[in-house]
Each structure stands twice: as C-alpha cells, then as structure tokens.
Short mmCIF file of C-alpha atoms (C1' of nucleotides) in Angstrom, two decimals:
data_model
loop_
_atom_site.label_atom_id
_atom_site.label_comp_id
_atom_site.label_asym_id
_atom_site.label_seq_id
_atom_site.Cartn_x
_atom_site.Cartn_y
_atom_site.Cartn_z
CA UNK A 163 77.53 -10.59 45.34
CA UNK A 164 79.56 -9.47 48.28
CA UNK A 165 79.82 -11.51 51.12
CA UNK A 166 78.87 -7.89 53.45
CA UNK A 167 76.14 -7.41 51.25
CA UNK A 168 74.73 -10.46 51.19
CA UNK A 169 74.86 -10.24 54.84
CA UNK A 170 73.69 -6.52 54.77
CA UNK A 171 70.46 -7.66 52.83
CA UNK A 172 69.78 -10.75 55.06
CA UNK A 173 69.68 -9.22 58.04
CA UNK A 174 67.55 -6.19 57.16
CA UNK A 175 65.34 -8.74 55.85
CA UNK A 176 64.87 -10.56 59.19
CA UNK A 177 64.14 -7.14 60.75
CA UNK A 178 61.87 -6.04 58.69
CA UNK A 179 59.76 -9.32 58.62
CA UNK A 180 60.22 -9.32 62.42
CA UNK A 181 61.90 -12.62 62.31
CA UNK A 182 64.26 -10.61 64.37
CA UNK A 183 62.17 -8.59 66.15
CA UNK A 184 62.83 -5.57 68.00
CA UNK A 185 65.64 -6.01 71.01
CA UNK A 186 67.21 -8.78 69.61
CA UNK A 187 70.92 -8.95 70.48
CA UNK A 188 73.06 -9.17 67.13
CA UNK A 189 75.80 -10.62 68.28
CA UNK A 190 78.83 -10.63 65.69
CA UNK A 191 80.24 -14.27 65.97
CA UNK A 192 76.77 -15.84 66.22
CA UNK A 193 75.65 -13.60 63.02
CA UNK A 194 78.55 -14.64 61.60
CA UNK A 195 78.34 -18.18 62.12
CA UNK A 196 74.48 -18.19 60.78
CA UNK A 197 75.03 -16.00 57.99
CA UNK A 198 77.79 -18.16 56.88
CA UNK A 199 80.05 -15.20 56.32
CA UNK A 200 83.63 -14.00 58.76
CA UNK A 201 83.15 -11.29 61.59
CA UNK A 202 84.63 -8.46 58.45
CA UNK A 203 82.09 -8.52 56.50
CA UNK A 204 79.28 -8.95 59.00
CA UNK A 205 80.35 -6.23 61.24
CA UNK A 206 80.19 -4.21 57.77
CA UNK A 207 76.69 -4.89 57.93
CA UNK A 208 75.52 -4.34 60.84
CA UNK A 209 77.44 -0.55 60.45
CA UNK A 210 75.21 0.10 57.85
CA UNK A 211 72.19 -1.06 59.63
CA UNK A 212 73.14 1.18 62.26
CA UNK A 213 72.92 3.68 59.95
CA UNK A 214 69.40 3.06 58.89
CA UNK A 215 68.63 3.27 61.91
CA UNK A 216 67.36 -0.24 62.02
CA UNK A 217 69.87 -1.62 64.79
CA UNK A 218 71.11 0.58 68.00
CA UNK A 219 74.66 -0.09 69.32
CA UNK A 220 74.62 -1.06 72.93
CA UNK A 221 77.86 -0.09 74.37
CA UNK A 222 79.38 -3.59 75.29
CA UNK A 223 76.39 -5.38 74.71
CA UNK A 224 76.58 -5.60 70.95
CA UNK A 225 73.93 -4.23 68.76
CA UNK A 226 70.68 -4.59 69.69
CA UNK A 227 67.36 -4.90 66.90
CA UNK A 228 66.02 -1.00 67.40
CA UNK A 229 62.76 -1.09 68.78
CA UNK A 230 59.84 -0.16 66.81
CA UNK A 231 56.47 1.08 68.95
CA UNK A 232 53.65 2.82 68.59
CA UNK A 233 55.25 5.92 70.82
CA UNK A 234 57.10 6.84 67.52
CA UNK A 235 54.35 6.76 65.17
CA UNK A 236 53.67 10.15 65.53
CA UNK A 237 57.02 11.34 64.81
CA UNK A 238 57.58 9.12 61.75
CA UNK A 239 54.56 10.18 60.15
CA UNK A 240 55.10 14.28 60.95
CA UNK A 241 58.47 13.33 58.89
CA UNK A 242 56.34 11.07 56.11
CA UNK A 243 54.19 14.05 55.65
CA UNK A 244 56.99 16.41 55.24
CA UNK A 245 58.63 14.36 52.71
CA UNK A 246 55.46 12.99 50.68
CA UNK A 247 54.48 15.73 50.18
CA UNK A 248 57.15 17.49 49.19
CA UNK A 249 57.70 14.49 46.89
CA UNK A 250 54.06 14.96 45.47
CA UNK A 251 54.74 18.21 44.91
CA UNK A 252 57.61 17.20 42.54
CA UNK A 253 56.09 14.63 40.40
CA UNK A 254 53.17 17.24 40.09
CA UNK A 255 55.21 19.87 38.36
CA UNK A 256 57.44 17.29 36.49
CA UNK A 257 54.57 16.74 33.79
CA UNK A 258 54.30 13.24 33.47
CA UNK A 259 50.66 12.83 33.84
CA UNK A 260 50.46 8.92 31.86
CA UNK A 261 51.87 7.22 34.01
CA UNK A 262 49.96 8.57 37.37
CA UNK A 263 46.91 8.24 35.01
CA UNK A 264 47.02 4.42 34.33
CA UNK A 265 48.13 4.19 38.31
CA UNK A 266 44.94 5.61 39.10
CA UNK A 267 42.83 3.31 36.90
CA UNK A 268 44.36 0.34 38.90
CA UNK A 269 44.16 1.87 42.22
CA UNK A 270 40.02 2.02 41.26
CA UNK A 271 40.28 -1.44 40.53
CA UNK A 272 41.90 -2.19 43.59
CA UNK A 273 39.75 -0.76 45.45
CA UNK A 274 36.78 -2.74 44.16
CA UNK A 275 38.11 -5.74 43.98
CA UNK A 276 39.41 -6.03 47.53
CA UNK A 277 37.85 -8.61 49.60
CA UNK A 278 38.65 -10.57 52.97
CA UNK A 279 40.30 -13.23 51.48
CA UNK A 280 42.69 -11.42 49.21
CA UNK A 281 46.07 -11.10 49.37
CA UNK A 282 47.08 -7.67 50.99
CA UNK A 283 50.81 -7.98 49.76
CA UNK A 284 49.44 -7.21 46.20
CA UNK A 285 48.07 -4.26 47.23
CA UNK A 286 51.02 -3.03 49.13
CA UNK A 287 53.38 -3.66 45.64
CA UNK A 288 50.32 -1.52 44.12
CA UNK A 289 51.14 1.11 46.57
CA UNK A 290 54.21 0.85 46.15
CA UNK A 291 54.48 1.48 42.52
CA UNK A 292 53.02 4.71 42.78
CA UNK A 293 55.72 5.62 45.66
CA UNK A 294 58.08 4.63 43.16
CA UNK A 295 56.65 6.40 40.44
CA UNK A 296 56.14 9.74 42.47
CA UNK A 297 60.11 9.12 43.29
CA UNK A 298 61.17 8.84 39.57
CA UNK A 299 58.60 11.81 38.72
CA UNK A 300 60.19 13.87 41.22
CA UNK A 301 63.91 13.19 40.13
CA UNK A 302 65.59 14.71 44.10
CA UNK A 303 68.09 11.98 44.74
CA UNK A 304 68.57 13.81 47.95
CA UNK A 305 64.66 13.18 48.69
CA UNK A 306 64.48 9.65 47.33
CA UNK A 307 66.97 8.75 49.68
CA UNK A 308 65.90 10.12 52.90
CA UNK A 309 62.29 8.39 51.81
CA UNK A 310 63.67 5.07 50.93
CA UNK A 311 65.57 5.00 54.87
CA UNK A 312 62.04 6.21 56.22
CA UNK A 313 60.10 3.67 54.15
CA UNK A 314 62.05 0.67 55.55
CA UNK A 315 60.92 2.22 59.33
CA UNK A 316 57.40 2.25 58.27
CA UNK A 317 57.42 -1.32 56.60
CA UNK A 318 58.22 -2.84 60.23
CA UNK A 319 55.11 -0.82 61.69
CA UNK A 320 52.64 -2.44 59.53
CA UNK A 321 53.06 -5.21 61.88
CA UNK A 322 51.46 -3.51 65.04
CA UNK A 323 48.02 -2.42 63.46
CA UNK A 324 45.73 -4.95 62.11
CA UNK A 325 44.36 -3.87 58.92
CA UNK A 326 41.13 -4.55 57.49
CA UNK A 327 39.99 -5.00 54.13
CA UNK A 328 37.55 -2.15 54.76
CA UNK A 329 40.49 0.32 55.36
CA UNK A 330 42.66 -1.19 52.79
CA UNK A 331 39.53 -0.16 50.10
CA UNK A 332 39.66 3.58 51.65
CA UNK A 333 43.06 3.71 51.08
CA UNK A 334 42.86 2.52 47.50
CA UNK A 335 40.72 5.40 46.77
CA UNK A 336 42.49 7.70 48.46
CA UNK A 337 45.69 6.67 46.23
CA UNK A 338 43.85 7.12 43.26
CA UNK A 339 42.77 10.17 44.07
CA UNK A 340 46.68 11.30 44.80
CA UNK A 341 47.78 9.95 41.58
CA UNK A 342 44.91 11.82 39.57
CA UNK A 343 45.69 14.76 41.51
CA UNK A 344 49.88 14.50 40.42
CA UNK A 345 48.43 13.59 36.83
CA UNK A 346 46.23 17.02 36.65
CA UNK A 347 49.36 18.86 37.19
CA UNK A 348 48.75 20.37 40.15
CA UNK A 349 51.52 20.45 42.70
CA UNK A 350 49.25 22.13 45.84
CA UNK A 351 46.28 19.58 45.19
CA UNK A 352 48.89 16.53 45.03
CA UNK A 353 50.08 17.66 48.47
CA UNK A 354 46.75 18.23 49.72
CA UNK A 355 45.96 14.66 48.79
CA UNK A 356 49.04 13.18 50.31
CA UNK A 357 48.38 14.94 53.74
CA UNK A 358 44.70 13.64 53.95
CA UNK A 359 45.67 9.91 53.11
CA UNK A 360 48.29 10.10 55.93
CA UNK A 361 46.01 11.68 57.97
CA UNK A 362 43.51 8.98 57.68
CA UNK A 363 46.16 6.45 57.24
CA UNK A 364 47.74 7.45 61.18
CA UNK A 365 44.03 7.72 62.19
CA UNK A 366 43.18 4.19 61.31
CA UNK A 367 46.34 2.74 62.71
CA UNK A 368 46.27 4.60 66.25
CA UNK A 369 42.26 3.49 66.13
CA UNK A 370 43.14 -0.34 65.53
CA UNK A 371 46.87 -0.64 67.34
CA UNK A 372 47.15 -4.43 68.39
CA UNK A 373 48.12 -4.36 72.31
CA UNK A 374 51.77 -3.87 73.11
CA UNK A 375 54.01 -6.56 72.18
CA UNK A 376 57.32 -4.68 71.41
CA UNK A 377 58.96 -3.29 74.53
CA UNK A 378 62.70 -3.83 73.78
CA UNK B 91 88.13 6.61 71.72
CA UNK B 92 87.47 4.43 69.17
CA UNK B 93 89.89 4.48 66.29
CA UNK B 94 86.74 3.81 63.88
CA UNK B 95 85.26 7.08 65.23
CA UNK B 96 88.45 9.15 64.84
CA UNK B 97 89.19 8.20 61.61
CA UNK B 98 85.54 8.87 60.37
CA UNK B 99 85.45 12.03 62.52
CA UNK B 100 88.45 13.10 60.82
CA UNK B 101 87.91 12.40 57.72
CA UNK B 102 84.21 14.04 57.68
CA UNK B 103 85.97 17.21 59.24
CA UNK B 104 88.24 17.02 55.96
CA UNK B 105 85.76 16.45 53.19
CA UNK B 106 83.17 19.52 54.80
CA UNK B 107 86.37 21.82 54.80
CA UNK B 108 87.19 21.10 51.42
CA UNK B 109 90.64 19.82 53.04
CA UNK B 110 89.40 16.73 51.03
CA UNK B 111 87.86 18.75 47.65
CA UNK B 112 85.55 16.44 45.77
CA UNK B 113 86.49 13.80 43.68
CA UNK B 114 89.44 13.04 45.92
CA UNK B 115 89.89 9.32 45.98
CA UNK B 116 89.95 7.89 49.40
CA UNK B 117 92.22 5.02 49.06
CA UNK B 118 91.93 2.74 52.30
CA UNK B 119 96.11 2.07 52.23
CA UNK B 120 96.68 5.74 51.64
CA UNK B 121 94.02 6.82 54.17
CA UNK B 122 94.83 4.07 57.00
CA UNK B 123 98.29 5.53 57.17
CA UNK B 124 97.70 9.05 57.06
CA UNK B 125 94.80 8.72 59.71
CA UNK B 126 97.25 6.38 62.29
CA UNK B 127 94.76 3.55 62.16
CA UNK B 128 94.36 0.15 60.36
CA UNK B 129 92.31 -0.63 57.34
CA UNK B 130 89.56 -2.49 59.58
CA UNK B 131 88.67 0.89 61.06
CA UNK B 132 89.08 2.89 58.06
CA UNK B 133 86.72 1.20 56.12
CA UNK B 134 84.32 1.48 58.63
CA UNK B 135 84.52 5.30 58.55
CA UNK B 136 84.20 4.93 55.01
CA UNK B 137 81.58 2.93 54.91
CA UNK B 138 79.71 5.12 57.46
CA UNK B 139 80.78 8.28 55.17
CA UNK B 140 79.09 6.70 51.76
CA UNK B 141 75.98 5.99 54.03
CA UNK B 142 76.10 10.28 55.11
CA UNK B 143 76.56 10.81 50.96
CA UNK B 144 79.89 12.32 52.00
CA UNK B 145 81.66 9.44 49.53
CA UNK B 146 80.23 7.36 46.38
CA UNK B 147 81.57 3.94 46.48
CA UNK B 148 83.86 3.81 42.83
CA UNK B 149 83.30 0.29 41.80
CA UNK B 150 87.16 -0.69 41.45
CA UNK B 151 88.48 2.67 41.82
CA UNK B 152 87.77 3.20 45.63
CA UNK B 153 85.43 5.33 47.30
CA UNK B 154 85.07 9.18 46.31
CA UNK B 155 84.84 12.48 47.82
CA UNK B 156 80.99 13.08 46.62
CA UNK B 157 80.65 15.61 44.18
CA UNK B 158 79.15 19.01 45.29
CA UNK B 159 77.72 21.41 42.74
CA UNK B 160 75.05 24.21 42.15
CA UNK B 161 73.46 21.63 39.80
CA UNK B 162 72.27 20.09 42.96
CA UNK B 163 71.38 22.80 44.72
CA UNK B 164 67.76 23.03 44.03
CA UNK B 165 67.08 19.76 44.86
CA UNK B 166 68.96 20.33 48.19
CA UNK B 167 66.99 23.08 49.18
CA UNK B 168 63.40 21.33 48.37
CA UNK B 169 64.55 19.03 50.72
CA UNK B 170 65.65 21.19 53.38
CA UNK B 171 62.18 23.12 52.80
CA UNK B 172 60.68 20.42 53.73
CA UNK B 173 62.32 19.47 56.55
CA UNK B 174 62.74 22.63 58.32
CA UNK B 175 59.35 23.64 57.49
CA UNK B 176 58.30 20.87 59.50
CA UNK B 177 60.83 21.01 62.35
CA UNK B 178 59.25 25.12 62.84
CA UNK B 179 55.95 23.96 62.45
CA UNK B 180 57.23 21.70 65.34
CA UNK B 181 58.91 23.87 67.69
CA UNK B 182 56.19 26.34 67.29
CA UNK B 183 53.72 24.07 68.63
CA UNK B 184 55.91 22.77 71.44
CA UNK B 185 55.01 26.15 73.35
CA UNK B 186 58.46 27.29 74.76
CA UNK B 187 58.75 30.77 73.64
CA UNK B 188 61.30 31.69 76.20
CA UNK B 189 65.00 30.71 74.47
CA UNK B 190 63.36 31.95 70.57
CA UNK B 191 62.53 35.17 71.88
CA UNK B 192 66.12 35.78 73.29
CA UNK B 193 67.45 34.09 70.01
CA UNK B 194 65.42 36.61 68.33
CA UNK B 195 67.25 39.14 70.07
CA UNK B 196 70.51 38.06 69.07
CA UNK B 197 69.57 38.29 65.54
CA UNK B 198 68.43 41.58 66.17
CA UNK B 199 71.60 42.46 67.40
CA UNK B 200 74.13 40.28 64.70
CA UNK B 201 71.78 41.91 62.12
CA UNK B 202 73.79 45.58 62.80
CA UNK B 203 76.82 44.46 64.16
CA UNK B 204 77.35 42.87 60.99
CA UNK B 205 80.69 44.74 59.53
CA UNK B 206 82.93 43.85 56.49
CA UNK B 207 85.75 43.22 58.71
CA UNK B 208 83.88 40.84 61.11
CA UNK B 209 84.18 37.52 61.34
CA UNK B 210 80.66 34.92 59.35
CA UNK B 211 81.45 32.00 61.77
CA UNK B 212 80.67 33.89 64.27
CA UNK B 213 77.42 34.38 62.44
CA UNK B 214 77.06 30.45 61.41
CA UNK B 215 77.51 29.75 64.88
CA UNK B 216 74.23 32.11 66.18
CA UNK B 217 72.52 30.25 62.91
CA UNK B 218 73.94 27.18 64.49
CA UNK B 219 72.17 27.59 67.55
CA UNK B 220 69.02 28.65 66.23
CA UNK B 221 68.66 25.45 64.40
CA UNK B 222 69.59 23.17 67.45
CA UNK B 223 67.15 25.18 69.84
CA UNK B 224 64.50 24.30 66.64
CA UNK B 225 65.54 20.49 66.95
CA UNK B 226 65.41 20.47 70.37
CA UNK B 227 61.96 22.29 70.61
CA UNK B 228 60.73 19.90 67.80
CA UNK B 229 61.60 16.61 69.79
CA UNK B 230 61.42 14.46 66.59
CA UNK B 231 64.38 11.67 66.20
CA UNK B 232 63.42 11.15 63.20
CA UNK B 233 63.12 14.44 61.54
CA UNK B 234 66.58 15.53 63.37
CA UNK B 235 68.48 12.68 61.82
CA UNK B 236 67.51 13.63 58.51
CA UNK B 237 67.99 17.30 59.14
CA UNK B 238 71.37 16.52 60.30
CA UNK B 239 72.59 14.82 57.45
CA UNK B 240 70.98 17.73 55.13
CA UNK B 241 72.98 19.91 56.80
CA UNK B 242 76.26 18.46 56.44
CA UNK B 243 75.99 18.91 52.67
CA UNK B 244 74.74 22.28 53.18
CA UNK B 245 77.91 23.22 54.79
CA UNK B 246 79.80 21.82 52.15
CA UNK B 247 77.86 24.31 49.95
CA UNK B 248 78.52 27.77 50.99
CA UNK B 249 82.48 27.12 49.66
CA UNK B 250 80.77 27.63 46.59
CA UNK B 251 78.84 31.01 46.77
CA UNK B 252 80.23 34.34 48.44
CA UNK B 253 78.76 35.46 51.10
CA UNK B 254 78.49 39.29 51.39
CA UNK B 255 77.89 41.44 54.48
CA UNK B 256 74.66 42.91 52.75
CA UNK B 257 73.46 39.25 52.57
CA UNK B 258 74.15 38.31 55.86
CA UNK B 259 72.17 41.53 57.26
CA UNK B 260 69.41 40.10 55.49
CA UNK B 261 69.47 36.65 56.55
CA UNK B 262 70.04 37.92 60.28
CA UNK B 263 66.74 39.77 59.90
CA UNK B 264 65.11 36.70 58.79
CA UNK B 265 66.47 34.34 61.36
CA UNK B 266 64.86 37.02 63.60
CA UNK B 267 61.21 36.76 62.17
CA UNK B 268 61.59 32.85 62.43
CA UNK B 269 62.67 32.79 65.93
CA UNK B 270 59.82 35.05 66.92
CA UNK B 271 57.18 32.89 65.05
CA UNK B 272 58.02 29.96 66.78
CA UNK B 273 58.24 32.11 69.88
CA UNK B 274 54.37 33.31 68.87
CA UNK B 275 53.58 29.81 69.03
CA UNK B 276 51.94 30.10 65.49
CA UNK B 277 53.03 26.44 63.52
CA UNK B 278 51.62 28.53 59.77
CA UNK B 279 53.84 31.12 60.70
CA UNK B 280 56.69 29.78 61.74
CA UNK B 281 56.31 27.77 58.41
CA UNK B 282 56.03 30.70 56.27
CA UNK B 283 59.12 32.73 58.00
CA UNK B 284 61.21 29.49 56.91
CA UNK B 285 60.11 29.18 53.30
CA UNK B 286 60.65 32.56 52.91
CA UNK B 287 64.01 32.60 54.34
CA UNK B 288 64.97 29.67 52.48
CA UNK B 289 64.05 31.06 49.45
CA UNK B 290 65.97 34.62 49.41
CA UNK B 291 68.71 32.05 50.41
CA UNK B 292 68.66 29.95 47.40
CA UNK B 293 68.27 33.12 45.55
CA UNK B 294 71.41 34.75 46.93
CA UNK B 295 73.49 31.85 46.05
CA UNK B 296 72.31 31.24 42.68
CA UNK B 297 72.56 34.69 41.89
CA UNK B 298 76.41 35.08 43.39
CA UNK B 299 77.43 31.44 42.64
CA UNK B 300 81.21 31.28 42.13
CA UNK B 301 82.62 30.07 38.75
CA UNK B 302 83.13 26.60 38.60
CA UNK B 303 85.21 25.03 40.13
CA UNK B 304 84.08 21.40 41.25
CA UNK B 305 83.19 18.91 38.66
CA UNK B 306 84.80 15.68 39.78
"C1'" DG C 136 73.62 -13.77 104.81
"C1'" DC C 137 75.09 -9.92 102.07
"C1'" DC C 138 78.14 -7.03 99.80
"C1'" DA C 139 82.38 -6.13 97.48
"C1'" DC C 140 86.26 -7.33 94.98
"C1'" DG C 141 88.77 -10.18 91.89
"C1'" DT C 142 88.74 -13.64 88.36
"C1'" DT C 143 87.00 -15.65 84.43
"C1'" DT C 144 84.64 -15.50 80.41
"C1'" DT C 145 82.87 -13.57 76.48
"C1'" DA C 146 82.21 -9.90 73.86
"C1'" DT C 147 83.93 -6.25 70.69
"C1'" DG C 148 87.96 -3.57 68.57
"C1'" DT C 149 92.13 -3.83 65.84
"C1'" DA C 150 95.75 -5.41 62.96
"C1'" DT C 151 97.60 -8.12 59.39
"C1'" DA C 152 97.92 -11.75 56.05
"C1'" DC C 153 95.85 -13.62 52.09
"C1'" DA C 154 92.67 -13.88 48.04
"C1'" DA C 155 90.32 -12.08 44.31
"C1'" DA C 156 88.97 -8.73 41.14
"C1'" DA C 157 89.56 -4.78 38.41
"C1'" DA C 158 92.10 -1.10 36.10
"C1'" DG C 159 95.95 0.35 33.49
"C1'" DC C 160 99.82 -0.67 30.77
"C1'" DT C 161 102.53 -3.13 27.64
"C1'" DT C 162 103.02 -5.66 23.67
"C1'" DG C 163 101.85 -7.71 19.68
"C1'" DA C 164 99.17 -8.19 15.45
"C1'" DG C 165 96.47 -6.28 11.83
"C1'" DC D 138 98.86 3.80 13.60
"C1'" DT D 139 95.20 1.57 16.10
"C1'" DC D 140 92.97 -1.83 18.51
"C1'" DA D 141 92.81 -5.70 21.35
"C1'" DA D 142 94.42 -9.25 24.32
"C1'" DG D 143 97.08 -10.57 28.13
"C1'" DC D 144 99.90 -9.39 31.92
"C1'" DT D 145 101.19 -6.61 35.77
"C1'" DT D 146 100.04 -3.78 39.41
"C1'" DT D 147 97.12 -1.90 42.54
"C1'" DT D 148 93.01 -2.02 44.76
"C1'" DT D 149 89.38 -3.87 47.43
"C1'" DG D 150 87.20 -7.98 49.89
"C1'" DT D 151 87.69 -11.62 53.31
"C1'" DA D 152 89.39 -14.32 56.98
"C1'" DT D 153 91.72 -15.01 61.16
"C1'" DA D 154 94.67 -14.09 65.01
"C1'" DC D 155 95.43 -11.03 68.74
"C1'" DA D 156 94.42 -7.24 72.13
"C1'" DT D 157 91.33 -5.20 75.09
"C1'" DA D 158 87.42 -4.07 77.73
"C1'" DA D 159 83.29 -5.07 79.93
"C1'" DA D 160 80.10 -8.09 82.21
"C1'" DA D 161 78.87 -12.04 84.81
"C1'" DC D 162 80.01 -15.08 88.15
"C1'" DG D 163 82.21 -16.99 91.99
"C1'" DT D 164 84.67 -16.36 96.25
"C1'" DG D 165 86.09 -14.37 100.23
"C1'" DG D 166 85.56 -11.12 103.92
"C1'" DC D 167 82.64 -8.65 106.94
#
DNA sequence: GCCACGTTTTATGTATACAAAAAGCTTGAG
DNA sequence: CTCAAGCTTTTTGTATACATAAAACGTGGC
C-alpha cells in the first residue's frame, strides 16, 4: 500500500471515530512524524481530506479537523433525502427484487432481536448492507459517489445523538419496509419509504441531541 | 497565488474546454513543465482533479483525462434531478422572490432575442446566474458542493450535442417558469418546473447527440 | 503601563534528488 | 512465427533540503 494512502486512510479514520475530533490542528510535520510517513505523502492526504470535506484549510494555520454540529444537520439530511431517494428510486426499477427480499427478512429479525445490551455496530453493518445493496441496484457511479462522500459526514454525527435501543427497533422496521418496498418494484413507494425513515430518523436525533460539545 | 492552485486551475480550465480531450494522459514531467511549476504542485492539482472525476488515476500509466460520453448521460442527469430538484425546492422556500422574478424577466427577454447569429455563452451565462441565485437562495453547503461538481461534468457535456437556436428558445422559456416558481414561493412547483426542464433537456441531447467522437 | 514595530520562530509551499515499480521492447528459444 | 522472459526505459512514489510567509513573542518607545 502507498505510503499517502496509508496515511489517507488513517487519518480519516481518526476523524471519523472522533479520536481527532472536530478543530483539531493537523499539522504536517507532527502528522508526519506520527504517521510514520515524509511531509509528500502526508500533505497528499490531507488534500484529499480536504476534499471530502472532512478537514478545512486554515490559511497559515494548517488544516484544521472540520467541525461537525448539529447546525448542519438539517442541511445534510435535505441533501441525504435528495440522494436516497433518488438512489431508491434506482434499485426499484433495476429489478432485482432477491436480494432486497432476504434484506428485509433480516431487518425483521433485527428488529426483534434488539435489546439494551446488544451491540449497535451490528446493526449499523445491517444498515449498511442495504445502502450498499441499493448502490449496486442502482448502478449511477455518479450517485454512488456523491453518497459515499455524504455517508462519511453522517458517520461522524452519530456521535452527537444518543440512540436508544427503542429507536434503533423503529428504524429496523422502517428499513425493512424500504427494502420490501425496492423489492415490489416500485420506484415512487421506495422513495416514499426512504423520505419517512429520514424523516423520523432527523426527528429522533434533533429530539435526543446530547448538549453541545463540538464548537471548533 | 499558489502554484498548486494555478496549475489545477489551469489544468481544469483545459480538460472542460476540451483543450485537454479525454483520454489525454496527464504525465506529471510533461505537465510540470508545460504549467511553469514543479512536480510537488502538480500532483497536487492532479490529485485534487481525480477527486472532481475530472482524471482517473491509470495504475502505471499516469492519471487520465476522464472519459465523457452519452453512455453516461442518463445517469448524470438522475443525479442532477436530484440535486436541483432539491436546491428549487430550497430556494422556493427561502421566500426571496425579488432577484427570480427579474431573472424571470431576463428569460423572457433571451427567449426572443435568441437569433442564429447570436452568441449561446451569452445564454450559458443568464443560465449561469440563475443557478447561482438558486444556490444562494438555497443556503445549503452541502448540496452546493455537490451541485458544483455535477456541473463541471455537465459543461464538459454540451461539446457533445448541438445546440440549436430552436432549442435554446425553449429552454429560455423554461428557465422562465422555474425562476417564477421559486419566485411564487411554491417548493412542489418549483420542483416540477425543474424536472420538467431537465427532462426536454436530456431529450434534446439524446435526440441531436453528435457522432462519436470520445471513447478513450 | 500600553501599544507598535521588529525579530524570531515555526509553519507551509516548492523544488529536486533518489528509489521503486510498472510498461514496453528486445531477444532468444521453441 | 509466436510466445515468454528479462532488460531497458519511463513513470510514479517518497524523502529531504530550501524558500517563504505568517504568527507569536519580545523589546523598545511613547
């Protein structure tokens, strides 16, 4: 592996896990130095991270973590919706209906066997098979990108909302119902079921926002 | 200015007017020295390029002029459905009729001014405006990012269909309904005027494509 | 005592030298 | 004549040295 990518992927890592959280000064020789990798490379990385939107330059003050707050929610989920469902619409018409079907049979599952102790990291790799599916379904490499750089933006946010096994069961069964809804074929009703689980989705996490932390 | 930002500046000018047709291969050598700059710089721009999907990274073989075809073209435009559906819907609600209706106006006016002789910058520039006053009106970061890197490809595009006074008439007139639906205030409207727009766009080209001429 | 200016320090921006990997070509054998 | 293996060439990837600009700090004047 590249030395730049190997830096590239660490670093976005940190971010997103909030090991670096959000005004964090990225300065090169330090990165450098803890990345084990020269200034080239690293300065490669942190271009591209730029780019995702993930770190802001500061003119003469290096590049700072981009801050991530609930002020933006709003925005970044008016732009999910756009692109979910337009996505949903896709996989709908592509004709595919197995795989959305079996999907939907675990999402059920999910969403009964869900308790307070358990893991939520399985449930967000359930959730994010069916993302992945709906991408594949959809086959718009112009779309899949654009929702792989908003993903990574909404994968940081998780952190500021608690969320409770009670909403995580809701939200299985709303998934189901959006992957029985591409299954059946129906582009309009896929979309329909992507805006309400967003809907409810922003509703729960402007409802249960943790207080401010991120102010950078 | 930095000589990271020319060179990437320059080079992005060059690839959207065809200067640089696709499939050109970008060396960094060949590039550095007709650009004035280093190779440090230069690969930034590159790298910064291949992030906008202006250039595919060539394992070995350099980085690539992206390829730009009608094959793509559908997926393109379910994208910029999407978005722009979304930035109207947007801009609608924001409640600012004042610069749509005069934009509306100018449409009006472009829409029988429009001669065989005249000049379709002039016309790309109004469209130009339209869209920023939409952007602006819409106040998303998010959703304006992605719409601007849409729209770079899209300008690539039109090298590959004619454009016909007739068209143009048409699309004036539409640009005109738009502006006044966001003027109206009316987010369903505003949506509908841009579907519909973007589709007797998508038709026009794929009915008058060019013959083929790209295929690297 | 406070403000402003200059110095110092530390950061980024650039260039170049070197290393490594890959593609294409040549050459040899089958 | 064709295929493959090895070499050559060209390309990218990395490191480091140098230039430059900005920011912080100290110092001097007011």
């Amino acid at each position: 592996m590249k030395a730049s990518d190997k830096a590239y992927a660490e670093l976005r890592r940190d971010i997103v896990s909030w090991a670096l959280p959000p005004g964090t000064v990225l300065g090169e020789v330090e990165q450098a130095e803890r990345l084990g990798v020269s200034r080239t490379p690293l300065r490669e990385a942190l271009s591209r991270l730029t780019a995702d939107g993930l770190a802001v330059a500061h003119r003469g003050r290096g590049v700072l973590v981009s801050d991530v707050s609930l002020d933006h929610v709003d925005d970044l989920f008016a732009l999910r919706r756009a692109l979910e469902s337009e996505a949903a619409r896709g996989a709908a018409l592509a004709g595919r209906p197995g795989p959305f079907r079996e999907l939907a049979e675990r999402f059920d599952a999910a969403s009964e066997a869900l308790e307070p102790t358990s893991d939520r990291n399985d449930y967000y790799q359930l959730a994010g098979e069916l993302d992945q599916a709906i991408d594949e379904s959809a086959a718009n490499p112009y779309l899949r990108q654009a929702l792989t750089g908003l993903r990574v933006h909404l994968a940081r946010l998780r952190r500021l909302s608690h969320d409770d096994p009670q909403r995580l069961r809701a939200s299985a069964r709303e998934h189901a119902q959006l992957a029985r809804a591409i299954a059946s074929g129906d582009p309009g009703l896929a979309a329909a079921a992507t805006v309400l689980h967003l809907h409810n989705s922003l509703d729960h996490i402007r409802s249960h926002a943790l207080p401010k932390e991120a102010t950078a």
